PDB file of C-alpha atoms in Angstrom:
ATOM      1  CA  MET A  25       4.648  10.791   4.890  1.00  0.00           C
ATOM      2  CA  THR A  26       6.105   7.532   5.394  1.00  0.00           C
ATOM      3  CA  ALA A  27       2.843   5.613   4.621  1.00  0.00           C
ATOM      4  CA  LEU A  28       2.196   7.354   1.649  1.00  0.00           C
ATOM      5  CA  ARG A  29       5.588   6.704   0.347  1.00  0.00           C
ATOM      6  CA  ALA A  30       5.117   3.007   0.970  1.00  0.00           C
ATOM      7  CA  PHE A  31       1.573   3.009  -0.810  1.00  0.00           C
ATOM      8  CA  GLU A  32       3.138   5.011  -3.762  1.00  0.00           C
ATOM      9  CA  ALA A  33       5.786   2.343  -4.150  1.00  0.00           C
ATOM     10  CA  VAL A  34       3.466  -0.449  -3.584  1.00  0.00           C
ATOM     11  CA  CYS A  35       0.903   0.890  -6.534  1.00  0.00           C
ATOM     12  CA  ARG A  36       3.914   1.835  -8.935  1.00  0.00           C
ATOM     13  CA  LEU A  37       5.639  -1.700  -8.374  1.00  0.00           C
ATOM     14  CA  GLN A  38       2.525  -3.794  -7.874  1.00  0.00           C
ATOM     15  CA  ASN A  39       4.305  -5.674  -5.451  1.00  0.00           C
ATOM     16  CA  PHE A  40       5.082  -5.574  -1.628  1.00  0.00           C
ATOM     17  CA  LYS A  41       8.184  -7.188  -1.600  1.00  0.00           C
ATOM     18  CA  ASP A  42       9.557  -4.944  -4.251  1.00  0.00           C
ATOM     19  CA  ALA A  43       8.343  -1.946  -2.509  1.00  0.00           C
ATOM     20  CA  SER A  44       9.920  -3.066   0.799  1.00  0.00           C
ATOM     21  CA  SER A  45      13.054  -3.781  -1.260  1.00  0.00           C
ATOM     22  CA  GLU A  46      13.142  -0.178  -2.781  1.00  0.00           C
ATOM     23  CA  LEU A  47      12.354   1.612   0.560  1.00  0.00           C
ATOM     24  CA  ASN A  48      14.797  -0.856   2.514  1.00  0.00           C
ATOM     25  CA  VAL A  49      11.984  -2.167   4.952  1.00  0.00           C
ATOM     26  CA  THR A  50      10.309  -5.403   5.540  1.00  0.00           C
ATOM     27  CA  PRO A  51       7.350  -6.438   3.653  1.00  0.00           C
ATOM     28  CA  SER A  52       5.477  -6.416   7.088  1.00  0.00           C
ATOM     29  CA  ALA A  53       6.772  -2.815   7.480  1.00  0.00           C
ATOM     30  CA  ILE A  54       5.053  -1.913   4.142  1.00  0.00           C
ATOM     31  CA  SER A  55       1.746  -3.718   5.155  1.00  0.00           C
ATOM     32  CA  HIS A  56       1.585  -1.856   8.500  1.00  0.00           C
ATOM     33  CA  GLN A  57       2.076   1.365   6.806  1.00  0.00           C
ATOM     34  CA  ILE A  58      -0.611   0.707   4.203  1.00  0.00           C
ATOM     35  CA  ARG A  59      -3.024  -0.188   6.972  1.00  0.00           C
ATOM     36  CA  GLN A  60      -2.063   3.005   8.932  1.00  0.00           C
ATOM     37  CA  LEU A  61      -2.589   4.832   5.939  1.00  0.00           C
ATOM     38  CA  GLU A  62      -6.256   3.201   5.644  1.00  0.00           C
ATOM     39  CA  LYS A  63      -6.986   4.033   8.889  1.00  0.00           C
ATOM     40  CA  GLU A  64      -5.758   7.521   8.577  1.00  0.00           C
ATOM     41  CA  LEU A  65      -8.130   8.109   5.584  1.00  0.00           C
ATOM     42  CA  GLY A  66     -11.107   6.079   6.725  1.00  0.00           C
ATOM     43  CA  CYS A  67     -11.266   3.643   3.851  1.00  0.00           C
ATOM     44  CA  ARG A  68     -10.001   0.480   2.430  1.00  0.00           C
ATOM     45  CA  LEU A  69      -7.233   1.050  -0.213  1.00  0.00           C
ATOM     46  CA  MET A  70      -6.505  -2.441  -1.111  1.00  0.00           C
ATOM     47  CA  ASN A  71      -8.209  -5.705  -1.161  1.00  0.00           C
ATOM     48  CA  ARG A  72      -5.438  -8.288  -0.199  1.00  0.00           C
ATOM     49  CA  GLY A  73      -5.370 -11.950  -1.030  1.00  0.00           C
ATOM     50  CA  ARG A  74      -3.159 -14.990  -1.379  1.00  0.00           C
ATOM     51  CA  SER A  75      -2.061 -13.753  -4.968  1.00  0.00           C
ATOM     52  CA  GLY A  76      -1.611 -10.285  -4.295  1.00  0.00           C
ATOM     53  CA  PHE A  77      -3.659  -7.355  -4.203  1.00  0.00           C
ATOM     54  CA  ASP A  78      -6.446  -5.423  -5.997  1.00  0.00           C
ATOM     55  CA  LEU A  79      -6.785  -1.475  -5.631  1.00  0.00           C
ATOM     56  CA  THR A  80     -10.276  -0.628  -4.312  1.00  0.00           C
ATOM     57  CA  ALA A  81     -12.622   1.722  -6.112  1.00  0.00           C
ATOM     58  CA  ASP A  82     -12.094   4.127  -3.082  1.00  0.00           C
ATOM     59  CA  CYS A  83      -8.344   4.019  -3.940  1.00  0.00           C
ATOM     60  CA  LEU A  84      -8.907   4.582  -7.603  1.00  0.00           C
ATOM     61  CA  LYS A  85     -10.882   7.790  -6.767  1.00  0.00           C
ATOM     62  CA  LEU A  86      -7.843   8.992  -4.729  1.00  0.00           C
ATOM     63  CA  SER A  87      -5.375   8.710  -7.622  1.00  0.00           C
ATOM     64  CA  VAL A  88      -7.555  10.749  -9.990  1.00  0.00           C
TER      65      VAL A  88
END
């Protein structure tokens, strides 16, 4: 459930740092939670890059 909460906060706030602040954890903890959720679901939810992230097509299918 923690990973889902982290994922929801990141998607809503569009920022790992803001999500970590809201959930009172480090940005690294948020990243680990997202990776754990991706592992459990068996698909990549975000494409991460230097300038942020984009939601993948698999992620968008889950949000419908």
